[in-house]
Short mmCIF file of C-alpha atoms and ligand atoms in Angstrom, two decimals:
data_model
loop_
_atom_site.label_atom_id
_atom_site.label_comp_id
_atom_site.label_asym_id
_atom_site.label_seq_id
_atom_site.Cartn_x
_atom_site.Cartn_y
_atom_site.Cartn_z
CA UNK A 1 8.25 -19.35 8.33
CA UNK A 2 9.28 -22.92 7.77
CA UNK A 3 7.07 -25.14 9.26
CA UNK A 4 3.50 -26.08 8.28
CA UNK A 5 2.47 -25.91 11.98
CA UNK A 6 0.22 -23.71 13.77
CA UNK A 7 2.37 -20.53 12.52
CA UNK A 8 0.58 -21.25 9.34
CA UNK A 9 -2.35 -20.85 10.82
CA UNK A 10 -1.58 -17.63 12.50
CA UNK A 11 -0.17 -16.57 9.35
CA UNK A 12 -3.56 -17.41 7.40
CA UNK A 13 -5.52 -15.05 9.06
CA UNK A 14 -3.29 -12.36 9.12
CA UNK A 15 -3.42 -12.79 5.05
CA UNK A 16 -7.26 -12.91 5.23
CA UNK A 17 -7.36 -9.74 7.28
CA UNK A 18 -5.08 -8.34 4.63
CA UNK A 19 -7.75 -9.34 1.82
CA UNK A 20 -10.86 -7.83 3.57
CA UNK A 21 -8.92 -4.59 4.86
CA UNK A 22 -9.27 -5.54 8.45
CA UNK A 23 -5.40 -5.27 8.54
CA UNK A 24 -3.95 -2.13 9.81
CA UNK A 25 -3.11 -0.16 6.64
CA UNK A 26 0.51 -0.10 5.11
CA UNK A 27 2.18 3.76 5.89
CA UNK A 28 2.03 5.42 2.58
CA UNK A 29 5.93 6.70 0.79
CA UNK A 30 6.42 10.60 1.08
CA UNK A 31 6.16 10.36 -2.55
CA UNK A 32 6.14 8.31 -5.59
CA UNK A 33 8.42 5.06 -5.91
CA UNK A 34 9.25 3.91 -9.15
CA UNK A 35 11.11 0.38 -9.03
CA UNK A 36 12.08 -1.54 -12.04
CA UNK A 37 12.33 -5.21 -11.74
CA UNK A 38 14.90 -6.29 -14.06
CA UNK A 39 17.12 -9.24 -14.38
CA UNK A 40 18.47 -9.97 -18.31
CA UNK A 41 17.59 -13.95 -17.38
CA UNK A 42 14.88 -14.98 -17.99
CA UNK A 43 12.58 -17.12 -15.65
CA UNK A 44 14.27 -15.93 -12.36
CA UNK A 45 10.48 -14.12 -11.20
CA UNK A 46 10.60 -11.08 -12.39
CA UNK A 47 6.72 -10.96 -13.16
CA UNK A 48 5.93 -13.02 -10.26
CA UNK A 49 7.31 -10.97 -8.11
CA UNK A 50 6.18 -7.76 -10.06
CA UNK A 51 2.24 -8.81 -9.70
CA UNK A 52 2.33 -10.22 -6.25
CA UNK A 53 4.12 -7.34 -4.87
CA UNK A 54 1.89 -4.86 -6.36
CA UNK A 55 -1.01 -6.92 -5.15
CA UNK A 56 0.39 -6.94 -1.43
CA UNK A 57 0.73 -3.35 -1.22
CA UNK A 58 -2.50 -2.81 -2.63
CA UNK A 59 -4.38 -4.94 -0.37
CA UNK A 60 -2.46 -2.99 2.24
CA UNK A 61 -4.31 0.25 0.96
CA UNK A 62 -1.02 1.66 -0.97
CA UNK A 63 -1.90 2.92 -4.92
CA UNK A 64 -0.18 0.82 -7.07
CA UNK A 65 0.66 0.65 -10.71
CA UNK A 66 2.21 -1.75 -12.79
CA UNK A 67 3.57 -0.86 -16.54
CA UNK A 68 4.52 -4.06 -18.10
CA UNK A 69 6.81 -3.47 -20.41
CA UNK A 70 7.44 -7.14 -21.70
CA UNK A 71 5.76 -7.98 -25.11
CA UNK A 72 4.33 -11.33 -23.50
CA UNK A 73 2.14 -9.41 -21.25
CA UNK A 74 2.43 -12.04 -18.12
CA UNK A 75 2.61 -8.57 -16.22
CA UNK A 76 -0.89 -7.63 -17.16
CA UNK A 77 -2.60 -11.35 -17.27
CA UNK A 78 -2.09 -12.18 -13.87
CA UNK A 79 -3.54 -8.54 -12.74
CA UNK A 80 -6.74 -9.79 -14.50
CA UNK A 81 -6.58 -6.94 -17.59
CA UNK A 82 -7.40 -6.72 -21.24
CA UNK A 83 -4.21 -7.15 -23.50
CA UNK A 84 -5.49 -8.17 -26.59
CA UNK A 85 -3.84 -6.76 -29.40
CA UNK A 86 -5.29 -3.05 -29.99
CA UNK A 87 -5.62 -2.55 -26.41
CA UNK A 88 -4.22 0.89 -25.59
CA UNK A 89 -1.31 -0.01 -23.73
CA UNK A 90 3.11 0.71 -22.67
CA UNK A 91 3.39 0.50 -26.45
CA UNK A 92 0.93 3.87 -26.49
CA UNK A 93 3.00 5.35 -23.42
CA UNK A 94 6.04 4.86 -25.14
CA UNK A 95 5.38 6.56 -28.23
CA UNK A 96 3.64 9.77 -26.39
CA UNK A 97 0.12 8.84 -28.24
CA UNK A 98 -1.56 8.50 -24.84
CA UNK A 99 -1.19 9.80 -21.77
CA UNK A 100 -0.97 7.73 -18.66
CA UNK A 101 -3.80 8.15 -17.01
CA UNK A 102 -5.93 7.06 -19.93
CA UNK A 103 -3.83 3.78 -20.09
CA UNK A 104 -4.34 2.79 -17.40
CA UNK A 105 -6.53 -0.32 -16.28
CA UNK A 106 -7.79 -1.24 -12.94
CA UNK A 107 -6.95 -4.46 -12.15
CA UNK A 108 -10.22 -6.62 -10.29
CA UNK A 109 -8.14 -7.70 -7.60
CA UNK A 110 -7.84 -4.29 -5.63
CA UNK A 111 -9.36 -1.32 -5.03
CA UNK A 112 -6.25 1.15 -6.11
CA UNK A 113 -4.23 -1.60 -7.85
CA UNK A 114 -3.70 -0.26 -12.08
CA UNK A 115 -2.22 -2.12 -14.65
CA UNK A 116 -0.89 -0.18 -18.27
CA UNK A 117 -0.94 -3.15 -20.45
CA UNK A 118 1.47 -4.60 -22.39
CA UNK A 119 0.29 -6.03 -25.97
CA UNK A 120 2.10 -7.61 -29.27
CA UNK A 121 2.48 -4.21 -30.23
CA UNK A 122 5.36 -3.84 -27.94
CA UNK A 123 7.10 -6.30 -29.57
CA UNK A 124 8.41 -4.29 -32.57
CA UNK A 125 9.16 -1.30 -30.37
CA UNK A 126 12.41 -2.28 -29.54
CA UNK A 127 13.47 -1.60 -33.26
CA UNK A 128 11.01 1.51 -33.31
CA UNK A 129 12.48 3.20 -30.08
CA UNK A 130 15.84 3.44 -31.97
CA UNK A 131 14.88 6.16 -34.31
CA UNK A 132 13.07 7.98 -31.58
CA UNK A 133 14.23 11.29 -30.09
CA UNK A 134 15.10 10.78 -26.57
CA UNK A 135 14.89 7.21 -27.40
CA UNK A 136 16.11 6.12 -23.56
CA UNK A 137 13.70 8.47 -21.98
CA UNK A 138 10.59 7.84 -23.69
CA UNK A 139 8.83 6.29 -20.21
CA UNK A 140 10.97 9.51 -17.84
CA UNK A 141 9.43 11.83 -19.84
CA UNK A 142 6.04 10.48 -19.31
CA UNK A 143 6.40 9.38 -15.62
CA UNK A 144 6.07 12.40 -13.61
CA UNK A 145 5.88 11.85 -9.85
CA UNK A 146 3.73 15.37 -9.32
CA UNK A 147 1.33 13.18 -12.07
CA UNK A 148 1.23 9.83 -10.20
CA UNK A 149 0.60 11.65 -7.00
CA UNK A 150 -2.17 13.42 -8.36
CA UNK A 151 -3.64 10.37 -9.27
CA UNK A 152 -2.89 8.91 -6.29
CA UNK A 153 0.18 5.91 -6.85
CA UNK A 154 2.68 4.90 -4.28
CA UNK A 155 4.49 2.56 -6.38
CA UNK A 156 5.17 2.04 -9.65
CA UNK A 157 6.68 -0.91 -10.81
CA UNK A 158 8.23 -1.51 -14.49
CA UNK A 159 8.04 -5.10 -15.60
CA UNK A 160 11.05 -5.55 -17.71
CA UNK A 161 11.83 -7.88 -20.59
CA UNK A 162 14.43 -10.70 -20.38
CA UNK A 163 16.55 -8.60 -22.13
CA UNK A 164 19.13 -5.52 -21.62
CA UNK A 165 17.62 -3.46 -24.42
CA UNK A 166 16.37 -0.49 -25.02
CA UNK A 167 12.80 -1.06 -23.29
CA UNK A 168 14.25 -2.03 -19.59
CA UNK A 169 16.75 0.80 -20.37
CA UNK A 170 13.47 2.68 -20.57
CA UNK A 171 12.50 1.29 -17.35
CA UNK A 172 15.94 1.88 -15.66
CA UNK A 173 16.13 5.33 -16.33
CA UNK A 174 12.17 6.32 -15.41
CA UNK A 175 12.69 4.78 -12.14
CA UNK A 176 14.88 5.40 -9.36
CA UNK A 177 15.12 2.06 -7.80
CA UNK A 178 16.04 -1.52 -9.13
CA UNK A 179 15.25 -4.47 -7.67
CA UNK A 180 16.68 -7.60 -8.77
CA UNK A 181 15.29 -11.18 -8.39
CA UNK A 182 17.41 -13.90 -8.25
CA UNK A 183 16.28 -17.58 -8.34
CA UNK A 184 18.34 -19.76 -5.83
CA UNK A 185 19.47 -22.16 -8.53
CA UNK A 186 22.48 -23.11 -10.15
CA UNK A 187 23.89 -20.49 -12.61
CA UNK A 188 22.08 -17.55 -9.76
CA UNK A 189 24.32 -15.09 -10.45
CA UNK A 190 25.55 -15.99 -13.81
CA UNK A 191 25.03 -12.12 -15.82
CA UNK A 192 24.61 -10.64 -12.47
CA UNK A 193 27.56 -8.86 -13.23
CA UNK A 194 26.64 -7.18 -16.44
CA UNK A 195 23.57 -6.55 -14.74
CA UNK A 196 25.43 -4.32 -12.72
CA UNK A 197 27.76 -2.98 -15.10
CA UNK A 198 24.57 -1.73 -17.14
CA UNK A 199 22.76 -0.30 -14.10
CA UNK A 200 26.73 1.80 -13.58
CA UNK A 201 26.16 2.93 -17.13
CA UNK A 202 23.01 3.97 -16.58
CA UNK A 203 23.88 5.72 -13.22
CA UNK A 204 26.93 7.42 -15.16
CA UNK A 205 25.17 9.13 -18.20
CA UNK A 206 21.35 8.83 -18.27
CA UNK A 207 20.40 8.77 -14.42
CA UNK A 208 22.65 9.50 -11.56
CA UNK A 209 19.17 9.05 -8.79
CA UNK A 210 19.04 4.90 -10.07
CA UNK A 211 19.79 2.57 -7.28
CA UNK A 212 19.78 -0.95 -6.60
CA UNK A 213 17.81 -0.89 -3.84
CA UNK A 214 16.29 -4.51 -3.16
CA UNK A 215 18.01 -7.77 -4.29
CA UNK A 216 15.02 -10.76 -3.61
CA UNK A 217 15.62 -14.19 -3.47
CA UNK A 218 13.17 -16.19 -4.97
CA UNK A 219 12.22 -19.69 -5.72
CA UNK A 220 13.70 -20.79 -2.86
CA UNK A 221 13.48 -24.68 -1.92
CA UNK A 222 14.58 -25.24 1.86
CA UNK A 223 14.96 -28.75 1.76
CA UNK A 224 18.13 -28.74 -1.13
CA UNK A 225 21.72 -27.51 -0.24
CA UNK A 226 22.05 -25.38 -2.85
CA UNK A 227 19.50 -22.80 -2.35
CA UNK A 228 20.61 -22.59 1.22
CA UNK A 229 24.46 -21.92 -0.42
CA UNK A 230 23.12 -19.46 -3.06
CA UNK A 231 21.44 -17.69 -0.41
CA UNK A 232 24.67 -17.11 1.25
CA UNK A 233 26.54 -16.40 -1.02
CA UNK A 234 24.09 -13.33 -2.94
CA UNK A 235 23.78 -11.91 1.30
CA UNK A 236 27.90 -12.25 0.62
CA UNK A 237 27.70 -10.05 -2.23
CA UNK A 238 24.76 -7.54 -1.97
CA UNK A 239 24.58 -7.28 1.81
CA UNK A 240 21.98 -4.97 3.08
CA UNK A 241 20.38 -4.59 -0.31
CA UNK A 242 19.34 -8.39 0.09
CA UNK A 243 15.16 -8.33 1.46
CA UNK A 244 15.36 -10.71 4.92
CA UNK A 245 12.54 -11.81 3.55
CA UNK A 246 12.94 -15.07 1.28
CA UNK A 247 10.28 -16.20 -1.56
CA UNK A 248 9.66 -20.05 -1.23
CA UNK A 249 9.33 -22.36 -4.36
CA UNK A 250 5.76 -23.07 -4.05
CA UNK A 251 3.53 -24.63 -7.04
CA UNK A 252 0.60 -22.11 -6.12
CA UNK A 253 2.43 -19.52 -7.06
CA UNK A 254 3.60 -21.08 -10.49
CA UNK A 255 -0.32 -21.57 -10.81
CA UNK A 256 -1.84 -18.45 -9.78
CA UNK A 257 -1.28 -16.52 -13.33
CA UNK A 258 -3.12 -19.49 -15.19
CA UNK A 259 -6.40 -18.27 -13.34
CA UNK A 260 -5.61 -14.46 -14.00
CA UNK A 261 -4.45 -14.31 -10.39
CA UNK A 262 -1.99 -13.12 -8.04
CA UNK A 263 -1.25 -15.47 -5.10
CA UNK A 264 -2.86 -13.24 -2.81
CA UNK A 265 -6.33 -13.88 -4.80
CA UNK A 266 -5.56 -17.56 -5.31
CA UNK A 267 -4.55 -18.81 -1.95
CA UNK A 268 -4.08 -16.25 0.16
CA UNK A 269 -3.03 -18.20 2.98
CA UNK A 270 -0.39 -19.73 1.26
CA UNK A 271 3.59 -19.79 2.09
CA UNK A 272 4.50 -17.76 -0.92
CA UNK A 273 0.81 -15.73 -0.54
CA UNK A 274 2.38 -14.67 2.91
CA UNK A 275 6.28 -14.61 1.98
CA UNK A 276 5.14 -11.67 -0.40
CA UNK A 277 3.26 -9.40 1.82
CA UNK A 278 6.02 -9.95 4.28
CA UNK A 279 8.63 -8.97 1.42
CA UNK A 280 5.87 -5.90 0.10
CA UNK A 281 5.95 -4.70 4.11
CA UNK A 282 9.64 -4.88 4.01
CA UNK A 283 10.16 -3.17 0.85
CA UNK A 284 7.80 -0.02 2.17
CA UNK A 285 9.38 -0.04 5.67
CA UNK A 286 12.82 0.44 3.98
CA UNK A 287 11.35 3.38 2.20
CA UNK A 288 13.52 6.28 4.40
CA UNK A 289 16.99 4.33 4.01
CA UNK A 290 16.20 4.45 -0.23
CA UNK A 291 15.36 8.23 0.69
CA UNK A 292 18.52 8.72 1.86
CA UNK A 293 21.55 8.94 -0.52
CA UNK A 294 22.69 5.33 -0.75
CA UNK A 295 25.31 4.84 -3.33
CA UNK A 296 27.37 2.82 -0.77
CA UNK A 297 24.56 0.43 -0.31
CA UNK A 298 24.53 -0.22 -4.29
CA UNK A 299 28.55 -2.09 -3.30
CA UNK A 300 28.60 -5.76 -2.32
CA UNK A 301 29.47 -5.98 0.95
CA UNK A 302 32.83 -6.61 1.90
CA UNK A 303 33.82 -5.44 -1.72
CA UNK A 304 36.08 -1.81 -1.95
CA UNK A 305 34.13 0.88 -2.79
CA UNK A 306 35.21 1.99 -6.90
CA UNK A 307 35.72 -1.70 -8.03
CA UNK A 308 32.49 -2.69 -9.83
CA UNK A 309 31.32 -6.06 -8.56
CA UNK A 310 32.80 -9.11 -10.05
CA UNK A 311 30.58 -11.55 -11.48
CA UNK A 312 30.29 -14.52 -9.69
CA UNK A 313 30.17 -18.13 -11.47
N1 ADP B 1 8.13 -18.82 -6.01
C1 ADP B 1 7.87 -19.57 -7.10
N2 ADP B 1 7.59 -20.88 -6.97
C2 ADP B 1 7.33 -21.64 -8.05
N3 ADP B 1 7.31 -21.19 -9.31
C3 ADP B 1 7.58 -19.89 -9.50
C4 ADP B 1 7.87 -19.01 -8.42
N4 ADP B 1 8.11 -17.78 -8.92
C5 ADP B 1 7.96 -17.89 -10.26
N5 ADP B 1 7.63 -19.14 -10.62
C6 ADP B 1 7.41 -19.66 -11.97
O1 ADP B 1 8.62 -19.59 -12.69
C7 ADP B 1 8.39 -19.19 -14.03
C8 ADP B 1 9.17 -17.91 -14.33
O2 ADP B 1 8.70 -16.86 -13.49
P1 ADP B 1 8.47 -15.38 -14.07
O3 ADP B 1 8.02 -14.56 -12.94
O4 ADP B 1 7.61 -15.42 -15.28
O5 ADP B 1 9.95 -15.03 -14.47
P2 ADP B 1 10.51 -13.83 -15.38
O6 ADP B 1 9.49 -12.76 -15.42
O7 ADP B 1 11.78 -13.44 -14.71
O8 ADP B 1 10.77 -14.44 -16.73
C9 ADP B 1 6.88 -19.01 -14.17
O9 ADP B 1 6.33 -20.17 -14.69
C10 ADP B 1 6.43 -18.79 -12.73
O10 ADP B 1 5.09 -19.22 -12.55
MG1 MG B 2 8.55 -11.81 -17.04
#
């Protein structure tokens, strides 16, 4: 949508319907998905995109959880849950003190939308985790999809840390999908590539099912050149993997988790309110290609198959 014409308008109602559960219900996965967000940079929308995607699919009747496992807890503010230090939380998880289900939180915003909290405690965990057995599979060993469809999740999402250590290792090798924002700025694909090389590791010796299934564009500001170029040039690279749909800069958005919000409670009606239930409906209708064995879609496009992506200054 790029206008702020009568499409808007259109669009506005269709998010309202989506808020009071007028709106025909999302189709629900076979089973389980378990996504990790991750991108090593920091402030590309990782959390933004975590919350209001979860929100989206909620409000479109899906079970959703969120684990944030990033020590600030931006995850679990903006889904409206405690995270006050001593709050049982992905620290808990981690460590096999708790089981899941008593961790976690329902979020006010939705009827099946749950939260596991992250608090300070995570912080030091990093450091803790290392002497651990199974220290990389401390969150697989605890994420069992017979046990999230017995309680009932679709999706799971794993809010990573800026960071390539051990916790969004964690995170990569619970889940079997990654999904990778990238903020249509200068530097966009600047670590991209060690992204990728990381997620190969990963792949090679702790879990051969992960996949880069969704690249996102976010923060994307239609009126400069460059977002338009970046755009281009991460469709270049990723291909299919890249969502059609495209997240708009929008100040709402940046405002949202100051109110314990998603978009979808603060403005519904709202370009980036609407450009994430688009993206959320996109993600889910793409659920039978991510079924599928897809290593080919992990390549670039246009790139040979067995070279790993370059990285891409
Ligand atoms: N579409 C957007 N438009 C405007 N600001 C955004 C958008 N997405 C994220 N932000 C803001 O950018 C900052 C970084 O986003 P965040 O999701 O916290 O990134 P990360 O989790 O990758 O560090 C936050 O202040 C957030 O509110
Ligand atoms: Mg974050």
């Amino acid at each position: 949508m790029s206008d702020d014409e009568t499409p808007i308008f259109a669009a506005a109602r269709q998010a309202n319907e989506v808020l009071h559960g007028a709106a025909p219900a999302l189709p629900r996965p076979e089973s389980p998905r378990i996504i990790t967000i991750a991108n090593q940079k920091g402030g590309v929308g990782k959390t933004t995109s975590t919350v209001n995607l979860a929100a989206a699919l909620a409000l479109g009747g899906l079970g959703v959880l969120v684990i944030d496992m990033d020590p600030q807890g931006n995850a679990s503010t903006a889904l409206g849950v405690d995270h006050r230090e001593g709050t049982p939380s992905s620290y808990e998880l981690l460590m096999w003190e708790s089981p899941l289900e008593d961790l976690m939180q329902k979020s006010p915003h939705a009827d099946r939308l749950f939260c596991v909290p992250a608090t300070i405690d995570l912080a030091g965990s990093e450091i803790e985790l290392v002497g651990l057995p199974q220290r990389e599979r401390r969150l697989a060993e605890v994420l069992i999809p017979e046990d999230l469809q017995s309680l009932g999740i679709d999706y799971v999402f794993l809010d990573c840390p800026p960071s390539l250590g051990l916790l969004t290792v964690n995170a990569m090798v619970a889940a079997r999908e990654v999904l990778i924002p990238i903020q249509c700025e200068y530097y966009a694909l600047e670590g991209v590539g060690q992204l990728l090389r990381n997620v190969e590791l990963i792949q090679q010796h702790l879990n051969t099912d992960l996949e880069i299934s969704t690249v996102m564009l976010t923060m994307y500001d239609g009126r400069t050149k460059l977002a338009e170029q970046v755009a281009g040039e991460v469709r270049k690279h990723f291909g299919e993997t890249v969502l059609r749909t495209v997240i708009p800069r929008s100040v709402k958005v940046s405002e949202a988790p100051g109110f314990g919000m998603t978009i979808l409670q603060y403005d519904a009606g709202s370009r980036g309110a609407l450009a994430y239930l688009d993206a959320a409906r996109e993600i889910n209708a793409r659920r039978k290609a991510v079924e599928a064995d897809s290593l080919a879609s992990t390549a670039p496009a246009g790139e040979a198959k067995g070279n790993g992506p370059e990285e891409n200054r």
